[in-house]
Short mmCIF file of C-alpha atoms and ligand atoms in Angstrom, two decimals:
data_model
loop_
_atom_site.label_atom_id
_atom_site.label_comp_id
_atom_site.label_asym_id
_atom_site.label_seq_id
_atom_site.Cartn_x
_atom_site.Cartn_y
_atom_site.Cartn_z
CA MET A 1 -19.94 -7.75 -38.97
CA ALA A 2 -18.47 -6.55 -41.49
CA THR A 3 -19.09 -6.81 -44.82
CA LEU A 4 -17.03 -6.93 -48.46
CA ILE A 5 -19.28 -7.39 -52.15
CA LYS A 6 -16.90 -8.34 -54.98
CA ASN A 7 -16.14 -7.49 -58.78
CA GLY A 8 -19.19 -5.35 -59.12
CA THR A 9 -19.74 -2.47 -60.94
CA ILE A 10 -20.47 0.37 -58.69
CA VAL A 11 -23.02 3.19 -60.97
CA THR A 12 -23.25 6.55 -59.46
CA ALA A 13 -24.91 9.68 -61.18
CA SER A 14 -22.02 10.35 -63.43
CA GLU A 15 -20.45 7.06 -63.40
CA GLN A 16 -19.25 4.04 -63.66
CA TYR A 17 -17.00 1.88 -62.86
CA LYS A 18 -15.23 -2.18 -61.73
CA SER A 19 -14.68 -2.59 -58.02
CA ASP A 20 -15.67 -3.82 -54.53
CA VAL A 21 -17.17 -2.47 -51.73
CA LEU A 22 -16.11 -2.70 -47.78
CA ILE A 23 -19.35 -2.73 -45.08
CA ASP A 24 -18.25 -2.38 -41.83
CA GLY A 25 -22.06 -2.11 -39.42
CA GLU A 26 -24.07 0.35 -41.13
CA LYS A 27 -21.57 2.12 -43.32
CA ILE A 28 -18.63 2.15 -46.39
CA VAL A 29 -15.60 1.54 -44.95
CA ALA A 30 -14.11 1.34 -48.42
CA ILE A 31 -14.59 1.53 -51.78
CA GLY A 32 -11.68 0.21 -54.41
CA SER A 33 -9.73 -2.23 -56.01
CA ASP A 34 -8.85 -6.22 -54.54
CA LEU A 35 -9.67 -6.05 -51.11
CA ASP A 36 -8.22 -7.27 -49.12
CA SER A 37 -10.27 -8.17 -45.76
CA ARG A 38 -11.03 -10.51 -43.76
CA ALA A 39 -15.30 -9.44 -43.62
CA GLU A 40 -17.39 -12.65 -42.65
CA THR A 41 -19.22 -12.62 -45.64
CA VAL A 42 -18.04 -12.22 -48.27
CA VAL A 43 -21.17 -11.09 -51.41
CA ASP A 44 -19.86 -11.54 -55.11
CA ALA A 45 -21.36 -9.56 -57.53
CA GLU A 46 -19.31 -10.11 -60.55
CA GLY A 47 -21.37 -9.68 -63.60
CA LYS A 48 -23.70 -7.60 -61.10
CA TYR A 49 -24.73 -3.59 -61.08
CA LEU A 50 -24.59 -2.18 -57.51
CA PHE A 51 -27.04 1.35 -57.45
CA PRO A 52 -27.12 3.07 -54.74
CA GLY A 53 -30.12 2.10 -52.44
CA GLY A 54 -33.15 4.13 -53.84
CA ILE A 55 -34.74 7.14 -52.40
CA ASP A 56 -39.23 7.22 -53.35
CA ALA A 57 -39.16 10.80 -52.12
CA HIS A 58 -43.30 10.57 -53.22
CA THR A 59 -44.91 7.64 -51.38
CA HIS A 60 -48.45 7.80 -49.19
CA PHE A 61 -48.62 5.22 -46.96
CA ASP A 62 -51.43 4.99 -44.46
CA LEU A 63 -53.35 8.40 -45.74
CA PRO A 64 -56.13 8.88 -44.92
CA PHE A 65 -57.86 9.86 -48.44
CA MET A 66 -61.39 9.96 -50.16
CA GLY A 67 -63.16 7.92 -46.90
CA THR A 68 -60.93 6.03 -46.57
CA ASN A 69 -56.66 4.86 -46.45
CA THR A 70 -54.32 3.79 -47.71
CA ALA A 71 -51.99 0.74 -47.51
CA GLY A 72 -49.42 0.75 -44.22
CA PHE A 73 -45.61 0.68 -43.73
CA ASP A 74 -46.66 -2.78 -42.74
CA THR A 75 -46.46 -3.38 -46.22
CA THR A 76 -43.28 -1.36 -47.34
CA PRO A 77 -40.84 -5.03 -47.31
CA ALA A 78 -42.45 -4.01 -51.22
CA ALA A 79 -40.45 -0.78 -51.44
CA LEU A 80 -37.10 -3.13 -50.71
CA VAL A 81 -37.45 -5.78 -52.92
CA GLY A 82 -37.78 -3.41 -55.05
CA GLY A 83 -34.51 -1.31 -54.14
CA THR A 84 -36.13 0.96 -53.11
CA THR A 85 -34.27 1.73 -49.12
CA SER A 86 -35.60 5.00 -47.90
CA VAL A 87 -39.36 7.06 -48.63
CA ILE A 88 -39.37 10.60 -47.69
CA ASP A 89 -43.57 9.74 -46.86
CA PHE A 90 -46.38 12.80 -46.96
CA THR A 91 -47.92 13.64 -43.37
CA PRO A 92 -51.28 13.77 -43.40
CA GLN A 93 -52.61 16.62 -41.21
CA PRO A 94 -55.87 16.56 -39.14
CA ALA A 95 -58.10 18.69 -38.87
CA GLY A 96 -57.44 21.38 -37.03
CA MET A 97 -54.08 19.86 -35.94
CA SER A 98 -51.16 21.06 -35.81
CA LEU A 99 -48.30 20.31 -38.37
CA GLN A 100 -46.02 19.92 -35.84
CA ASP A 101 -48.37 17.26 -33.54
CA SER A 102 -48.92 15.84 -37.39
CA ILE A 103 -45.27 14.93 -38.08
CA VAL A 104 -45.36 12.95 -33.36
CA LYS A 105 -48.83 11.62 -34.37
CA HIS A 106 -48.38 9.74 -37.70
CA ARG A 107 -44.82 8.39 -36.11
CA GLU A 108 -46.12 6.95 -33.67
CA GLU A 109 -49.69 5.32 -34.44
CA ALA A 110 -48.32 4.37 -38.28
CA ILE A 111 -44.47 4.48 -38.64
CA GLU A 112 -42.36 2.90 -36.12
CA GLY A 113 -41.91 -0.17 -35.34
CA LYS A 114 -43.90 -0.72 -38.47
CA THR A 115 -41.52 0.21 -41.50
CA ALA A 116 -38.86 -2.07 -42.89
CA VAL A 117 -37.61 1.28 -45.05
CA ASP A 118 -36.01 3.73 -43.57
CA TYR A 119 -37.92 7.04 -44.00
CA SER A 120 -38.18 10.62 -43.62
CA LEU A 121 -41.37 12.27 -43.97
CA HIS A 122 -42.36 15.70 -46.17
CA SER A 123 -45.04 17.97 -43.88
CA MET A 124 -48.45 18.76 -45.74
CA ILE A 125 -51.27 20.66 -45.35
CA MET A 126 -54.50 19.57 -45.80
CA ASP A 127 -56.11 22.11 -43.37
CA SER A 128 -54.85 25.64 -44.50
CA THR A 129 -57.26 26.72 -41.29
CA VAL A 130 -55.55 26.13 -38.37
CA PRO A 131 -53.71 29.14 -36.91
CA GLY A 132 -50.44 30.13 -37.09
CA ILE A 133 -49.79 27.36 -39.34
CA PHE A 134 -46.68 29.53 -40.87
CA ASP A 135 -44.72 29.64 -37.49
CA GLU A 136 -44.21 26.71 -37.69
CA PHE A 137 -41.98 25.25 -40.27
CA SER A 138 -38.78 26.86 -38.66
CA ALA A 139 -39.75 24.34 -35.86
CA LEU A 140 -40.19 21.62 -38.62
CA VAL A 141 -36.74 21.95 -40.19
CA LYS A 142 -35.43 22.09 -36.51
CA ALA A 143 -36.64 18.02 -36.24
CA GLY A 144 -36.23 17.59 -38.99
CA VAL A 145 -38.72 17.76 -41.68
CA PRO A 146 -37.38 20.92 -44.45
CA THR A 147 -40.29 19.63 -47.47
CA ILE A 148 -43.96 21.18 -46.92
CA LYS A 149 -46.02 19.82 -49.44
CA MET A 150 -49.12 22.37 -50.37
CA PHE A 151 -52.04 21.03 -52.90
CA LEU A 152 -53.42 23.24 -55.39
CA ALA A 153 -56.53 20.88 -55.76
CA TYR A 154 -59.22 19.05 -54.24
CA LYS A 155 -62.19 21.54 -53.54
CA GLY A 156 -64.55 20.70 -51.26
CA THR A 157 -61.71 19.05 -48.91
CA PRO A 158 -58.85 20.78 -47.27
CA PHE A 159 -56.11 20.22 -48.52
CA MET A 160 -56.06 22.48 -51.15
CA VAL A 161 -55.28 26.32 -51.30
CA ASP A 162 -55.83 29.53 -52.59
CA ASP A 163 -53.28 31.30 -53.81
CA ALA A 164 -53.02 33.70 -50.84
CA THR A 165 -52.11 30.86 -49.03
CA LEU A 166 -49.59 29.30 -51.42
CA PHE A 167 -47.64 33.28 -51.18
CA LYS A 168 -47.95 32.75 -47.89
CA GLY A 169 -46.02 29.65 -47.88
CA LEU A 170 -43.85 29.70 -50.32
CA GLU A 171 -42.79 33.45 -48.65
CA ALA A 172 -42.90 31.19 -45.04
CA ALA A 173 -40.45 28.38 -46.69
CA LYS A 174 -38.13 30.28 -48.08
CA ASP A 175 -37.36 32.26 -44.89
CA VAL A 176 -36.73 29.58 -43.50
CA GLY A 177 -35.06 27.19 -45.96
CA MET A 178 -37.51 24.88 -46.46
CA LEU A 179 -38.54 23.59 -49.77
CA PRO A 180 -41.94 23.90 -51.00
CA THR A 181 -43.69 20.91 -52.48
CA ILE A 182 -46.73 21.90 -54.88
CA HIS A 183 -49.71 19.32 -56.22
CA ALA A 184 -50.22 21.24 -59.32
CA GLU A 185 -53.71 21.67 -60.94
CA ASN A 186 -56.60 23.90 -60.89
CA GLY A 187 -58.93 22.93 -58.41
CA ASP A 188 -61.48 24.76 -59.26
CA VAL A 189 -61.21 23.82 -62.27
CA VAL A 190 -61.80 20.56 -61.61
CA SER A 191 -65.27 20.57 -59.62
CA LEU A 192 -66.17 22.45 -62.49
CA LEU A 193 -65.69 19.68 -64.59
CA GLN A 194 -66.30 17.06 -62.76
CA GLU A 195 -69.73 18.78 -62.48
CA LYS A 196 -70.86 19.22 -66.62
CA LEU A 197 -69.48 14.92 -66.76
CA LEU A 198 -71.42 13.67 -64.05
CA ALA A 199 -74.74 15.47 -65.46
CA ALA A 200 -74.99 14.29 -68.43
CA GLY A 201 -74.18 10.84 -67.05
CA LYS A 202 -70.49 10.41 -67.84
CA THR A 203 -69.64 8.01 -64.81
CA ASP A 204 -67.46 5.55 -65.84
CA PRO A 205 -63.55 5.74 -64.81
CA LYS A 206 -62.57 6.65 -67.65
CA TYR A 207 -64.22 10.56 -67.50
CA HIS A 208 -60.81 10.47 -64.93
CA ALA A 209 -59.32 12.05 -67.50
CA GLU A 210 -61.50 14.19 -69.06
CA SER A 211 -62.34 15.67 -65.46
CA ARG A 212 -58.31 17.14 -65.37
CA PRO A 213 -57.41 17.64 -68.32
CA ALA A 214 -53.55 18.05 -69.34
CA ILE A 215 -54.13 22.58 -69.22
CA VAL A 216 -55.05 21.81 -65.22
CA GLU A 217 -52.43 21.07 -64.64
CA VAL A 218 -49.68 23.42 -67.36
CA GLU A 219 -51.22 26.42 -65.83
CA ALA A 220 -51.23 24.93 -62.56
CA THR A 221 -47.70 24.70 -63.00
CA ALA A 222 -47.39 27.95 -64.83
CA ARG A 223 -48.49 29.33 -61.77
CA ALA A 224 -46.73 28.14 -58.83
CA ALA A 225 -43.45 28.68 -60.95
CA SER A 226 -44.89 32.46 -60.53
CA LEU A 227 -45.79 32.69 -57.52
CA ALA A 228 -42.72 31.23 -56.36
CA GLN A 229 -39.74 33.73 -58.12
CA ALA A 230 -41.91 36.20 -57.10
CA ALA A 231 -41.90 35.19 -53.77
CA ASP A 232 -37.74 34.65 -54.46
CA ALA A 233 -39.02 31.27 -53.31
CA PRO A 234 -37.07 27.64 -54.71
CA ILE A 235 -40.07 25.15 -55.51
CA PHE A 236 -41.27 21.03 -56.28
CA ILE A 237 -43.00 20.34 -58.14
CA VAL A 238 -44.46 16.79 -58.01
CA HIS A 239 -45.72 14.06 -60.41
CA VAL A 240 -45.51 16.20 -63.65
CA SER A 241 -47.69 14.08 -66.08
CA CYS A 242 -47.95 15.31 -69.29
CA GLU A 243 -45.50 16.84 -71.68
CA GLY A 244 -46.75 20.73 -71.08
CA ALA A 245 -46.13 20.66 -67.16
CA MET A 246 -42.92 19.74 -68.29
CA LEU A 247 -41.91 22.01 -70.47
CA ALA A 248 -43.46 24.41 -67.68
CA ILE A 249 -41.34 24.03 -65.40
CA ARG A 250 -37.98 24.30 -68.18
CA ASN A 251 -38.85 27.07 -69.15
CA ALA A 252 -39.42 28.71 -65.81
CA ARG A 253 -35.88 27.38 -65.06
CA GLN A 254 -34.66 28.91 -67.66
CA GLN A 255 -35.68 32.06 -66.98
CA GLY A 256 -34.14 32.00 -63.19
CA VAL A 257 -36.49 30.02 -61.16
CA ASP A 258 -36.06 28.09 -58.46
CA ILE A 259 -37.76 25.17 -59.89
CA PHE A 260 -37.16 21.46 -59.85
CA GLY A 261 -40.22 18.40 -61.37
CA GLU A 262 -40.32 14.94 -60.25
CA THR A 263 -41.76 12.48 -62.45
CA CYS A 264 -43.29 9.22 -61.66
CA PRO A 265 -43.90 5.87 -63.25
CA GLN A 266 -47.22 5.66 -63.83
CA TYR A 267 -46.41 8.77 -65.83
CA LEU A 268 -43.63 7.34 -68.62
CA VAL A 269 -45.26 3.86 -69.42
CA LEU A 270 -49.24 3.84 -68.83
CA ASP A 271 -51.28 6.20 -70.75
CA GLU A 272 -55.36 7.10 -70.27
CA SER A 273 -56.48 4.57 -72.58
CA TYR A 274 -56.01 2.16 -70.05
CA LEU A 275 -58.75 3.98 -67.61
CA ALA A 276 -61.43 2.71 -70.44
CA LYS A 277 -60.71 -0.80 -69.81
CA PRO A 278 -64.34 -2.89 -69.42
CA GLY A 279 -66.71 -2.56 -66.71
CA PHE A 280 -64.60 -0.72 -63.55
CA GLU A 281 -61.44 -1.72 -64.14
CA GLY A 282 -59.91 1.69 -65.28
CA ALA A 283 -60.46 2.29 -62.03
CA LYS A 284 -57.74 1.20 -60.99
CA TYR A 285 -54.85 3.67 -62.74
CA VAL A 286 -57.35 6.53 -61.47
CA CYS A 287 -54.83 8.97 -59.81
CA SER A 288 -54.32 12.02 -60.27
CA PRO A 289 -52.52 14.56 -62.29
CA ALA A 290 -54.37 11.19 -65.05
CA LEU A 291 -52.76 9.12 -67.12
CA ARG A 292 -52.27 11.54 -70.33
CA PRO A 293 -52.52 10.65 -74.04
CA GLU A 294 -49.50 8.37 -75.56
CA PHE A 295 -47.35 10.53 -77.03
CA ASN A 296 -46.83 12.34 -73.30
CA GLN A 297 -44.67 9.97 -72.60
CA GLU A 298 -41.48 10.84 -74.82
CA PRO A 299 -40.76 14.23 -74.02
CA LEU A 300 -40.87 13.23 -70.40
CA TRP A 301 -37.99 10.27 -70.82
CA GLN A 302 -36.63 12.89 -72.38
CA ALA A 303 -37.22 15.24 -69.73
CA LEU A 304 -35.49 12.84 -67.60
CA ASN A 305 -32.06 11.86 -69.39
CA ASN A 306 -31.52 15.86 -70.44
CA GLY A 307 -32.15 16.51 -66.34
CA TRP A 308 -34.55 18.83 -67.32
CA LEU A 309 -36.66 17.39 -64.43
CA GLN A 310 -34.83 15.98 -61.75
CA THR A 311 -36.78 12.84 -59.73
CA VAL A 312 -38.77 10.00 -60.35
CA GLY A 313 -41.89 9.22 -57.16
CA SER A 314 -43.77 6.19 -56.93
CA ASP A 315 -46.76 8.62 -55.59
CA HIS A 316 -47.66 4.93 -54.11
CA CYS A 317 -50.76 5.32 -52.65
CA GLY A 318 -52.28 1.69 -51.81
CA PHE A 319 -55.36 0.82 -52.42
CA ASN A 320 -57.59 -2.56 -53.28
CA MET A 321 -60.47 -2.62 -55.27
CA LYS A 322 -62.20 -4.90 -53.37
CA GLY A 323 -63.61 -2.35 -50.60
CA GLN A 324 -62.27 0.43 -51.46
CA LYS A 325 -61.87 1.56 -55.33
CA ASP A 326 -65.33 0.51 -56.29
CA MET A 327 -66.93 3.42 -53.46
CA GLY A 328 -66.90 4.86 -57.04
CA THR A 329 -68.88 2.17 -59.07
CA GLU A 330 -71.85 4.88 -59.63
CA LYS A 331 -69.21 7.40 -60.62
CA PHE A 332 -65.90 8.60 -61.16
CA THR A 333 -65.16 11.13 -58.22
CA GLY A 334 -66.36 8.41 -55.32
CA ILE A 335 -62.71 6.37 -56.22
CA PRO A 336 -59.91 6.66 -54.46
CA ASN A 337 -57.13 8.47 -56.48
CA GLY A 338 -53.81 7.00 -56.21
CA THR A 339 -51.89 3.63 -57.84
CA PRO A 340 -49.65 1.41 -56.12
CA GLY A 341 -45.65 1.33 -57.25
CA VAL A 342 -43.22 1.70 -54.27
CA GLU A 343 -41.51 -1.90 -55.43
CA ASN A 344 -42.42 -1.07 -59.01
CA ARG A 345 -40.03 2.14 -59.67
CA LEU A 346 -36.19 0.86 -60.80
CA ALA A 347 -38.30 -1.93 -62.39
CA ILE A 348 -39.79 0.40 -64.96
CA LEU A 349 -36.69 2.90 -65.56
CA TYR A 350 -34.46 0.05 -65.53
CA THR A 351 -36.63 -1.66 -68.17
CA TYR A 352 -38.21 0.41 -70.08
CA GLY A 353 -35.87 3.43 -69.58
CA PHE A 354 -32.28 1.84 -69.61
CA LEU A 355 -32.87 -0.96 -72.00
CA GLN A 356 -34.99 0.65 -74.20
CA GLY A 357 -32.00 3.76 -74.64
CA LYS A 358 -33.88 6.61 -73.20
CA LEU A 359 -32.65 7.05 -70.40
CA SER A 360 -28.88 6.49 -68.93
CA LEU A 361 -27.57 4.40 -66.35
CA GLN A 362 -26.14 7.92 -64.47
CA ARG A 363 -29.06 10.00 -64.87
CA MET A 364 -31.49 6.18 -63.39
CA VAL A 365 -29.54 6.59 -60.44
CA ASP A 366 -29.50 10.78 -60.13
CA ALA A 367 -33.14 10.22 -60.73
CA PHE A 368 -33.81 7.25 -58.49
CA ALA A 369 -31.99 7.97 -55.34
CA THR A 370 -28.91 10.60 -55.86
CA ALA A 371 -31.16 13.40 -56.81
CA PRO A 372 -33.79 12.91 -54.22
CA ALA A 373 -30.90 12.84 -51.50
CA LYS A 374 -29.19 16.14 -52.51
CA LEU A 375 -33.43 18.01 -52.97
CA PHE A 376 -34.57 16.31 -49.96
CA GLY A 377 -31.60 17.26 -47.61
CA MET A 378 -30.26 13.10 -47.16
CA TYR A 379 -27.13 13.29 -49.25
CA PRO A 380 -24.31 12.06 -48.33
CA ARG A 381 -25.63 9.52 -46.00
CA LYS A 382 -27.60 8.77 -48.13
CA GLY A 383 -28.23 7.91 -52.71
CA SER A 384 -24.56 7.60 -53.77
CA ILE A 385 -22.57 5.19 -53.25
CA VAL A 386 -19.41 6.36 -51.05
CA ILE A 387 -17.15 5.62 -48.26
CA GLY A 388 -18.98 7.35 -44.98
CA GLY A 389 -22.43 6.48 -45.88
CA ASP A 390 -24.80 4.51 -45.02
CA ALA A 391 -24.27 1.20 -47.27
CA ASP A 392 -27.49 1.33 -48.96
CA ILE A 393 -26.98 -0.74 -51.80
CA VAL A 394 -28.49 -3.05 -54.55
CA VAL A 395 -26.86 -5.49 -54.91
CA PHE A 396 -28.73 -5.65 -59.20
CA ASP A 397 -28.82 -8.23 -61.67
CA PRO A 398 -28.96 -7.36 -65.05
CA ALA A 399 -29.53 -10.66 -66.30
CA TYR A 400 -32.87 -11.24 -64.86
CA GLN A 401 -36.24 -11.39 -66.60
CA GLY A 402 -40.05 -11.88 -65.77
CA LYS A 403 -43.14 -10.28 -65.41
CA ILE A 404 -44.33 -8.54 -62.34
CA SER A 405 -47.09 -9.24 -60.31
CA VAL A 406 -49.73 -8.64 -58.12
CA GLU A 407 -49.26 -12.56 -57.41
CA THR A 408 -45.60 -12.04 -56.39
CA SER A 409 -45.74 -8.42 -55.14
CA LEU A 410 -46.00 -7.55 -51.17
CA HIS A 411 -47.17 -4.58 -51.60
CA GLY A 412 -50.72 -6.04 -49.77
CA VAL A 413 -52.86 -4.61 -52.83
CA ASP A 414 -54.77 -6.42 -54.17
CA TYR A 415 -53.46 -5.19 -57.70
CA SER A 416 -50.80 -4.00 -59.48
CA ALA A 417 -50.43 -1.69 -62.13
CA TYR A 418 -48.09 -2.68 -64.19
CA GLU A 419 -49.77 -6.32 -64.82
CA GLY A 420 -47.69 -8.33 -66.80
CA PHE A 421 -45.15 -5.27 -68.04
CA ASN A 422 -42.38 -7.27 -68.02
CA GLU A 423 -39.03 -6.83 -65.55
CA LYS A 424 -35.51 -7.09 -67.25
CA GLY A 425 -33.50 -7.29 -64.53
CA ARG A 426 -33.81 -6.91 -60.58
CA ALA A 427 -32.42 -6.08 -57.44
CA ASP A 428 -30.78 -9.50 -56.13
CA LYS A 429 -29.97 -8.53 -52.72
CA VAL A 430 -29.86 -4.86 -51.19
CA PHE A 431 -28.17 -4.04 -48.02
CA LEU A 432 -30.36 -1.31 -45.41
CA ARG A 433 -27.16 0.67 -43.37
CA GLY A 434 -25.14 -2.70 -43.77
CA LYS A 435 -27.79 -5.14 -43.07
CA LEU A 436 -29.15 -8.03 -46.33
CA VAL A 437 -32.79 -7.01 -46.10
CA ALA A 438 -33.94 -8.21 -49.78
CA ASP A 439 -33.02 -12.06 -51.55
CA GLY A 440 -33.71 -13.03 -54.41
CA GLY A 441 -36.92 -10.92 -54.57
CA LYS A 442 -38.02 -12.25 -51.16
CA PHE A 443 -37.81 -9.99 -47.85
CA ILE A 444 -35.71 -11.80 -45.30
CA GLY A 445 -35.38 -8.34 -42.58
CA GLN A 446 -37.74 -7.89 -39.54
CA LEU A 447 -40.92 -4.88 -40.15
CA GLY A 448 -39.83 -1.93 -36.91
CA GLN A 449 -35.87 -2.11 -38.67
CA GLY A 450 -36.22 1.24 -40.58
CA GLN A 451 -34.89 4.27 -38.78
CA PHE A 452 -36.36 8.50 -39.37
CA ILE A 453 -33.94 10.65 -41.24
CA GLU A 454 -33.98 13.25 -40.18
CA ARG A 455 -32.80 15.20 -43.28
CA THR A 456 -31.58 18.83 -43.35
CA PRO A 457 -32.86 22.32 -45.06
CA PHE A 458 -32.28 22.81 -48.29
CA GLY A 459 -31.92 26.13 -48.03
CA LEU A 460 -28.44 25.08 -47.65
CA ALA A 461 -27.86 24.39 -51.08
CA TYR A 462 -29.91 27.16 -51.65
CA GLU A 463 -27.55 29.67 -50.74
CA SER A 464 -24.57 28.42 -51.80
CA ARG A 465 -26.26 27.79 -55.38
CA MET A 466 -27.49 32.08 -55.13
CA LYS A 467 -24.47 33.18 -54.06
CA ARG A 468 -21.92 31.39 -57.66
N1 LIG B 1 -52.85 11.72 -56.24
C1 LIG B 1 -53.32 10.44 -55.57
O1 LIG B 1 -53.29 10.27 -56.20
N2 LIG B 1 -53.00 10.04 -54.99
C2 LIG B 1 -52.84 10.68 -53.53
C3 LIG B 1 -52.56 12.13 -53.65
C4 LIG B 1 -52.97 12.68 -54.80
O2 LIG B 1 -52.08 13.54 -55.09
ZN1 LIG B 2 -50.20 14.80 -55.30
ZN1 LIG B 3 -49.36 11.93 -53.92
#
């Protein structure tokens, strides 16, 4: 079954040009002008951009967290209508279970037969007391899972690792070519600040930001970078929320540390004033790291446009206000941390980045698709529009004008963090491995169509960089 997309403007991380694209089965088989083919389906993309299907390397579907569970993989059509065709989800590690068994369990129980997007998994240490946990890394790499998350926050839960564990993890990851990804906040200090605020009767959602100020993120980011340098390991810092943490990454990189960073749409367009909305509404915006004072947004856009931060992930974490966020009406520490956003990544980057002159289209495509594909071992199968690659393509209509609303969202959560935000341009048609799965904002695929993506180890790229 062949599809010809005619007259679109292909945008890659390095260029843009008008061209036709021929898809046969699941692959892109030709790119060129005036392609003449007997394709069964012809799509006229005159006046539209062709972007590679997005890769959201930071999602939490079906994550047990803070006493409840996030929305599951049956809500992944939200990703597709927003132009994201692959996600890399963080795999929960049940207490006492090995990392490998956790991967098998997450796939079998939460994902297979349910997911609409292609997916891969990061391993995630949630119980570092499991014996031999670092010895498992090489088996994870062999199973196509070459990334591991470690948390420097969430004291009092099994998530948080101490510096010794972090250092051991960095060394073990490096030895097998894994890329460690780090949640960088100083969990000890956050815990002390939380206690102090609650003791003073400061229980509203807005105190979430006071309990985890930017400096605790800056300190942990700089510490993680230093320990990566000490271990001679590469490192990827997730959800960079503030100028200081971005500068810590940029400085470490200038000193030769192989460090990379991600920011998220919420840190680019929302600020800490949202946490102080009337009543309990601020709970919608309780995520960690916390939303920051607005002045941090410009430096984050600048960092993306200059390549000081490489990727944008959503940190999608779908909790309802009713029945989940409201567990924290008495005190902000009871509010499950996280915001939904898997549907909105491209909309925010295009409308508030490109159209406002903060991000070139090339940098946008890189942060949205190509850089995550390269860093996380999915390139060139995913992440660009190339002959031989999977036909994951977004036909993007720049003329569309709308507004983001929970009413039209597919994310399966009872609010949108971007309610009322303008959406200029949108993913008009989305192809996943050659199949049209979203059309005009509607999901027209099937749950269960998503496939597991085995990823290659970062170490392959790392070694070639080191030999330069
Ligand atoms: N931050 C969140 O906001 N939610 C889940 C995990 C995390 O680190
Ligand atoms: Zn995190
Ligand atoms: Zn996260």
